[in-house]
Short mmCIF file of C-alpha atoms in Angstrom, two decimals:
data_model
loop_
_atom_site.label_atom_id
_atom_site.label_comp_id
_atom_site.label_asym_id
_atom_site.label_seq_id
_atom_site.Cartn_x
_atom_site.Cartn_y
_atom_site.Cartn_z
CA UNK N 1 62.57 28.80 136.01
CA UNK N 2 64.91 29.15 132.66
CA UNK N 3 66.70 32.73 132.39
CA UNK N 4 65.27 33.90 128.75
CA UNK N 5 63.70 36.55 128.78
CA UNK N 6 59.57 36.87 127.99
CA UNK N 7 60.94 38.95 124.85
CA UNK N 8 62.88 36.04 123.18
CA UNK N 9 59.68 34.04 123.45
CA UNK N 10 57.26 37.02 122.21
CA UNK N 11 59.43 37.25 119.56
CA UNK N 12 60.82 32.85 118.62
CA UNK N 13 57.09 31.71 119.95
CA UNK N 14 54.20 31.26 118.85
CA UNK N 15 52.59 34.15 120.97
CA UNK N 16 48.76 32.36 121.32
CA UNK N 17 50.70 29.78 122.73
CA UNK N 18 48.03 28.61 125.34
CA UNK N 19 50.50 28.79 128.62
CA UNK N 20 51.80 32.22 127.05
CA UNK N 21 50.09 34.43 129.43
CA UNK N 22 50.96 32.12 132.64
CA UNK N 23 54.55 31.68 132.39
CA UNK N 24 57.17 34.80 132.38
CA UNK N 25 60.13 31.92 130.87
CA UNK N 26 59.95 29.73 127.94
CA UNK N 27 62.16 27.91 125.83
CA UNK N 28 61.35 26.94 122.98
CA UNK N 29 61.69 23.06 121.69
CA UNK N 30 60.78 19.76 120.67
CA UNK N 31 60.67 17.53 123.94
CA UNK N 32 62.68 14.76 121.97
CA UNK N 33 64.87 16.48 121.36
CA UNK N 34 68.49 15.47 122.88
CA UNK N 35 69.87 18.82 122.58
CA UNK N 36 67.38 20.44 123.42
CA UNK N 37 65.97 18.57 126.33
CA UNK N 38 69.48 19.27 127.99
CA UNK N 39 70.47 22.84 127.18
CA UNK N 40 66.68 23.42 128.88
CA UNK N 41 67.38 21.28 132.49
CA UNK N 42 70.97 22.64 132.28
CA UNK N 43 69.36 26.08 133.48
CA UNK N 44 67.24 24.61 136.96
CA UNK N 45 67.37 23.02 140.38
CA UNK N 46 64.21 20.15 139.76
CA UNK N 47 62.86 19.16 136.65
CA UNK N 48 59.58 17.31 135.52
CA UNK N 49 57.36 16.59 133.09
CA UNK N 50 53.87 16.79 131.63
CA UNK N 51 54.67 13.85 128.85
CA UNK N 52 56.50 10.80 128.94
CA UNK N 53 56.91 10.57 125.76
CA UNK N 54 60.35 13.14 126.06
CA UNK N 55 64.08 12.32 125.09
CA UNK N 56 65.36 9.99 128.68
CA UNK N 57 68.75 9.88 127.57
CA UNK N 58 69.07 13.75 127.93
CA UNK N 59 67.47 13.59 131.20
CA UNK N 60 69.48 10.64 132.33
CA UNK N 61 72.65 12.68 131.94
CA UNK N 62 71.22 16.19 133.84
CA UNK N 63 70.78 13.61 136.04
CA UNK N 64 74.65 12.52 136.61
CA UNK N 65 75.32 16.46 136.57
CA UNK N 66 72.83 16.48 139.80
CA UNK N 67 69.51 17.96 138.40
CA UNK N 68 66.80 16.85 140.84
CA UNK N 69 64.82 14.95 137.90
CA UNK N 70 61.55 14.37 139.34
CA UNK N 71 59.73 11.26 138.89
CA UNK N 72 63.65 9.49 138.00
CA UNK N 73 64.77 8.37 134.76
CA UNK N 74 65.53 4.47 135.76
CA UNK N 75 61.07 5.05 136.63
CA UNK N 76 60.15 6.88 133.33
CA UNK N 77 62.28 3.58 131.59
CA UNK N 78 59.64 1.26 132.92
CA UNK N 79 56.46 3.49 132.08
CA UNK N 80 57.88 4.65 128.39
CA UNK N 81 58.04 0.86 127.17
CA UNK N 82 54.94 -1.22 127.89
CA UNK N 83 57.08 -4.14 127.38
CA UNK N 84 59.73 -3.23 130.13
CA UNK N 85 56.77 -1.72 132.23
CA UNK N 86 54.65 -5.51 131.93
CA UNK N 87 57.76 -7.14 132.89
CA UNK N 88 58.01 -4.81 135.93
CA UNK N 89 54.68 -5.97 137.12
CA UNK N 90 55.94 -9.84 136.90
CA UNK N 91 58.39 -9.30 138.91
CA UNK N 92 57.14 -7.32 141.59
CA UNK N 93 54.24 -10.09 141.92
CA UNK N 94 52.03 -6.66 141.01
CA UNK N 95 48.47 -8.91 139.03
CA UNK N 96 47.82 -7.59 134.88
CA UNK N 97 46.56 -9.24 132.54
CA UNK N 98 47.92 -11.78 130.95
CA UNK N 99 50.42 -11.13 127.63
CA UNK N 100 52.27 -12.30 125.10
CA UNK N 101 55.27 -9.76 123.57
CA UNK N 102 55.23 -9.54 119.79
CA UNK N 103 58.18 -7.99 117.60
CA UNK N 104 56.27 -8.62 114.17
CA UNK N 105 52.95 -10.13 113.09
CA UNK N 106 54.33 -13.19 113.02
CA UNK N 107 54.38 -12.99 116.15
CA UNK N 108 50.93 -12.79 116.74
CA UNK N 109 50.14 -16.02 113.93
CA UNK N 110 52.93 -18.03 115.88
CA UNK N 111 52.30 -17.37 119.76
CA UNK N 112 49.34 -16.07 119.85
CA UNK N 113 45.56 -17.21 119.60
CA UNK N 114 42.72 -16.42 122.11
CA UNK N 115 40.66 -13.20 120.73
CA UNK N 116 39.82 -10.89 121.74
CA UNK N 117 43.12 -9.16 122.62
CA UNK N 118 44.48 -5.70 122.99
CA UNK N 119 47.40 -5.11 120.63
CA UNK N 120 49.54 -1.95 122.92
CA UNK N 121 52.65 -0.69 121.22
CA UNK N 122 55.48 -1.01 123.46
CA UNK N 123 56.05 3.04 122.78
CA UNK N 124 54.42 6.23 121.27
CA UNK N 125 50.79 5.15 122.22
CA UNK N 126 49.14 7.98 124.15
CA UNK N 127 45.75 9.17 124.51
CA UNK N 128 44.19 5.90 123.10
CA UNK N 129 46.63 5.83 119.59
CA UNK N 130 48.99 2.51 119.99
CA UNK N 131 46.00 0.49 120.84
CA UNK N 132 44.24 -2.07 119.02
CA UNK N 133 41.65 -4.43 120.32
CA UNK N 134 42.02 -7.71 117.97
CA UNK N 135 38.79 -9.55 117.89
CA UNK N 136 39.25 -12.65 115.62
CA UNK N 137 42.75 -13.72 113.90
CA UNK N 138 41.01 -11.81 110.55
CA UNK N 139 42.48 -8.89 112.27
CA UNK N 140 45.68 -9.56 112.19
CA UNK N 141 47.32 -7.88 109.36
CA UNK N 142 46.04 -5.09 111.23
CA UNK N 143 47.72 -5.62 113.95
CA UNK N 144 50.78 -3.41 114.47
CA UNK N 145 54.09 -5.15 112.71
CA UNK N 146 56.44 -3.19 115.70
CA UNK N 147 56.99 -4.51 119.51
CA UNK N 148 54.12 -4.64 120.91
CA UNK N 149 51.82 -6.27 124.32
CA UNK N 150 49.35 -7.96 123.55
CA UNK N 151 47.17 -8.53 126.15
CA UNK N 152 44.04 -10.98 127.41
CA UNK N 153 41.41 -8.64 126.87
CA UNK N 154 40.28 -8.56 130.80
CA UNK N 155 36.29 -9.21 132.52
CA UNK N 156 36.05 -6.04 133.22
CA UNK N 157 32.82 -4.86 135.07
CA UNK N 158 34.72 -1.51 136.10
CA UNK N 159 37.69 1.03 135.43
CA UNK N 160 39.10 3.37 137.85
CA UNK N 161 42.36 4.78 138.41
CA UNK N 162 43.61 6.45 141.76
CA UNK N 163 46.68 9.01 141.60
CA UNK N 164 49.75 8.34 144.42
CA UNK N 165 51.41 11.39 145.37
CA UNK N 166 55.37 10.83 146.63
CA UNK N 167 57.14 13.05 148.54
CA UNK N 168 60.43 13.59 147.76
CA UNK N 169 61.45 11.62 151.92
CA UNK N 170 59.26 8.44 150.59
CA UNK N 171 56.00 10.12 152.22
CA UNK N 172 52.81 8.99 150.35
CA UNK N 173 49.42 10.12 149.58
CA UNK N 174 46.89 8.26 147.84
CA UNK N 175 43.60 10.08 146.10
CA UNK N 176 40.10 8.91 146.58
CA UNK N 177 40.09 6.00 143.52
CA UNK N 178 37.53 7.28 140.43
CA UNK N 179 35.80 5.56 137.85
CA UNK N 180 35.87 6.09 134.25
CA UNK N 181 33.89 5.76 131.16
CA UNK N 182 36.48 5.51 128.35
CA UNK N 183 34.76 6.34 124.94
CA UNK N 184 34.58 2.85 122.74
CA UNK N 185 35.72 4.66 119.26
CA UNK N 186 38.50 6.95 120.41
CA UNK N 187 40.00 4.70 123.10
CA UNK N 188 39.73 7.76 125.28
CA UNK N 189 38.31 9.14 128.64
CA UNK N 190 35.04 10.44 128.73
CA UNK N 191 33.80 10.98 131.29
CA UNK N 192 34.98 9.77 134.86
CA UNK N 193 32.86 10.12 138.42
CA UNK N 194 35.13 10.23 141.84
CA UNK N 195 34.34 8.50 144.56
CA UNK N 196 33.95 5.36 142.53
CA UNK N 197 31.53 2.93 143.64
CA UNK N 198 33.64 0.23 144.80
CA UNK N 199 32.43 -2.02 148.31
CA UNK N 200 35.38 -1.89 151.14
CA UNK N 201 37.05 -4.50 150.36
CA UNK N 202 37.40 -3.80 146.77
CA UNK N 203 38.70 -0.54 147.24
CA UNK N 204 41.16 -1.16 150.19
CA UNK N 205 43.01 -4.15 147.89
CA UNK N 206 42.57 -1.19 144.95
CA UNK N 207 44.45 1.11 147.53
CA UNK N 208 47.17 -1.48 148.31
CA UNK N 209 47.96 -2.45 145.20
CA UNK N 210 49.20 1.31 143.66
CA UNK N 211 50.54 1.98 146.93
CA UNK N 212 52.78 -1.12 145.92
CA UNK N 213 53.58 -0.42 142.23
CA UNK N 214 54.95 3.31 143.23
CA UNK N 215 57.01 1.95 146.16
CA UNK N 216 58.81 -0.42 143.88
CA UNK N 217 59.00 2.31 141.62
CA UNK N 218 61.21 3.81 144.15
CA UNK N 219 60.67 7.74 142.33
CA UNK N 220 59.68 10.93 143.78
CA UNK N 221 56.99 12.13 141.75
CA UNK N 222 52.86 12.06 141.02
CA UNK N 223 51.87 8.39 139.88
CA UNK N 224 47.95 8.17 138.15
CA UNK N 225 47.84 4.02 138.83
CA UNK N 226 45.08 2.94 136.03
CA UNK N 227 43.48 -0.78 136.47
CA UNK N 228 40.50 -2.99 136.58
CA UNK N 229 37.90 -4.27 138.51
CA UNK N 230 36.46 -7.64 136.18
CA UNK N 231 32.90 -9.55 137.17
CA UNK N 232 34.97 -11.74 139.68
CA UNK N 233 35.72 -8.03 142.09
CA UNK N 234 39.56 -8.81 140.75
CA UNK N 235 41.50 -5.59 140.17
CA UNK N 236 44.20 -5.73 137.45
CA UNK N 237 46.90 -2.98 137.31
CA UNK N 238 45.91 -1.41 133.42
CA UNK N 239 48.97 0.96 132.89
CA UNK N 240 50.92 3.85 134.96
CA UNK N 241 51.33 8.07 134.15
CA UNK N 242 54.03 9.43 135.69
CA UNK N 243 52.63 12.54 135.77
CA UNK N 244 49.72 15.25 136.46
CA UNK N 245 46.36 13.24 134.93
CA UNK N 246 43.30 13.20 133.13
CA UNK N 247 42.12 11.03 136.02
CA UNK N 248 43.18 14.27 138.21
CA UNK N 249 41.66 17.17 136.36
CA UNK N 250 38.66 16.70 138.92
CA UNK N 251 40.66 17.61 141.91
CA UNK N 252 41.40 21.61 141.49
CA UNK N 253 37.75 22.08 142.42
CA UNK N 254 36.29 19.06 143.59
CA UNK N 255 39.70 18.27 146.77
CA UNK N 256 41.42 20.69 149.03
CA UNK N 257 44.27 19.50 147.13
CA UNK N 258 44.17 18.82 143.60
CA UNK N 259 47.24 17.35 141.56
CA UNK N 260 48.53 20.21 140.09
CA UNK N 261 49.44 21.82 143.74
CA UNK N 262 50.74 18.46 144.51
CA UNK N 263 53.17 18.28 141.84
CA UNK N 264 54.18 21.63 143.10
CA UNK N 265 54.44 20.08 146.94
CA UNK N 266 56.27 17.50 145.94
CA UNK N 267 58.94 19.32 143.56
CA UNK N 268 59.74 21.90 145.99
CA UNK N 269 59.62 19.68 148.66
CA UNK N 270 57.00 20.54 150.81
CA UNK N 271 54.64 17.96 152.67
CA UNK N 272 52.19 16.63 150.83
CA UNK N 273 48.54 18.25 150.69
CA UNK N 274 45.06 17.08 151.74
CA UNK N 275 44.26 14.30 148.76
CA UNK N 276 40.31 14.40 150.86
CA UNK N 277 36.93 15.17 148.67
CA UNK N 278 35.07 18.70 148.99
CA UNK N 279 32.14 17.04 147.40
CA UNK N 280 32.08 13.77 145.35
CA UNK N 281 32.59 15.00 141.58
CA UNK N 282 32.71 14.54 137.56
CA UNK N 283 34.83 15.50 135.10
CA UNK N 284 34.26 14.97 131.53
CA UNK N 285 36.46 15.69 128.64
CA UNK N 286 35.92 18.39 125.43
CA UNK N 287 36.71 16.70 122.45
CA UNK N 288 36.90 17.19 119.34
CA UNK N 289 33.92 16.03 117.28
CA UNK N 290 34.32 14.09 114.30
CA UNK N 291 35.10 15.05 111.27
CA UNK N 292 36.29 18.43 112.19
CA UNK N 293 39.73 20.21 111.50
CA UNK N 294 40.56 23.54 112.16
CA UNK N 295 39.54 26.75 114.36
CA UNK N 296 37.41 25.31 117.69
CA UNK N 297 33.44 26.45 117.83
CA UNK N 298 32.69 25.84 120.96
CA UNK N 299 29.19 25.02 120.65
CA UNK N 300 26.72 25.21 123.32
CA UNK N 301 29.15 27.04 125.49
CA UNK N 302 27.07 29.72 126.87
CA UNK N 303 24.50 26.52 128.63
CA UNK N 304 27.61 24.38 130.24
CA UNK N 305 28.82 27.94 131.47
CA UNK N 306 25.54 28.45 133.17
CA UNK N 307 24.87 24.75 135.31
CA UNK N 308 24.99 26.00 139.20
CA UNK N 309 28.26 23.74 140.09
CA UNK N 310 29.73 23.36 137.45
CA UNK N 311 32.77 24.18 135.96
CA UNK N 312 34.63 25.13 132.16
CA UNK N 313 37.87 24.57 131.60
CA UNK N 314 39.05 24.90 127.41
CA UNK N 315 43.14 24.85 127.03
CA UNK N 316 43.12 27.03 124.82
CA UNK N 317 44.11 25.07 121.56
CA UNK N 318 43.69 27.31 118.90
CA UNK N 319 41.96 24.33 116.18
CA UNK N 320 39.99 21.45 116.46
CA UNK N 321 40.65 17.64 114.96
CA UNK N 322 38.79 14.66 115.65
CA UNK N 323 38.96 14.05 119.50
CA UNK N 324 41.52 15.77 120.19
CA UNK N 325 41.40 16.90 123.94
CA UNK N 326 39.81 20.62 124.07
CA UNK N 327 39.40 21.27 128.05
CA UNK N 328 37.37 19.29 130.24
CA UNK N 329 33.81 20.15 132.88
CA UNK N 330 33.39 19.62 135.96
CA UNK N 331 30.43 19.16 137.70
CA UNK N 332 30.98 18.99 141.95
CA UNK N 333 27.80 18.26 144.62
CA UNK N 334 26.61 16.34 147.50
CA UNK N 335 24.11 13.55 144.67
CA UNK N 336 25.66 11.67 143.31
CA UNK N 337 22.77 10.38 140.79
CA UNK N 338 22.52 14.15 140.05
CA UNK N 339 25.61 14.75 139.20
CA UNK N 340 25.28 11.59 136.43
CA UNK N 341 22.67 13.36 135.34
CA UNK N 342 24.47 16.55 134.41
CA UNK N 343 27.33 15.06 133.20
CA UNK N 344 25.17 13.33 131.11
CA UNK N 345 23.28 17.01 129.87
CA UNK N 346 26.74 18.73 129.37
CA UNK N 347 27.98 15.43 126.69
CA UNK N 348 25.20 16.92 124.39
CA UNK N 349 25.02 21.04 125.40
CA UNK N 350 28.28 21.36 124.43
CA UNK N 351 30.60 19.88 121.65
CA UNK N 352 33.82 20.93 120.07
CA UNK N 353 33.44 21.82 116.27
CA UNK N 354 35.82 23.43 113.68
CA UNK N 355 33.68 27.32 112.56
#
């Protein structure tokens, strides 16, 4: 909470902000601005993030002044820079795809010839942006001309994620692994299924790797560890998100303790919650349709709302654009195949277009 009255928000901020009806105090600012982040943080005891692309220098200064920043800035510095993140994996013997660091397009010409490969900007990438697939040498001219990581493509069988909670006393709790299905064009999560279908040995390996990752980050917080399972059933870490994450939205209805409740427990230094699933589940992302810009119109919403054991979350964003996350739908049930069929139905029924 910040000591600014609601009236200040209503006068100076956008009254249509999706959080306006939920919060009592607001501070209008830019999360990348040192001054804004520092001024906001001076008024709190505990500070967390909902996106890692925030001014870390301001957070670091707040830490030195006694503010409890969760996760720690030392952890955020690793995660926001994919070069640092990949080197972190090497340092701690965490399995990750082979890579080289590139600083310009010339580095791709000179040092790498394995295609297809994935090129990731070191900083600033988010929701599929800042990632390119280079399928041949002909694509090098379109590659990033900034510090980046070039990874050898893994022969992927499954993409999974495990969210791990770390309390301020070091206690950990892991949510069941989810299987993630991506939109190839947007490089964005299309939908996911929980639990992931994995052999017991692979599940145990993935959970062990996820716990090892967060242990070595040496910070409390909530972390989504995204991983690949290759055709030989080897598990590789892709990347980490240090916050509540798209891969955990299903926990709102499908688990005894949602990822959001878990984060509050961590911030308040309460005991961690129960991560067990109540039922099987799936989550479908609602994203803006291609070629649609402007006021959001949810076509098929009533049809999806009428479906049994289906929960629609609209984020309250006034305008849509191609690939923008506008909401999600969670389906719960006993029968996995029935859930998957319902996911496909929802993807056809509910689309987000401009009015």
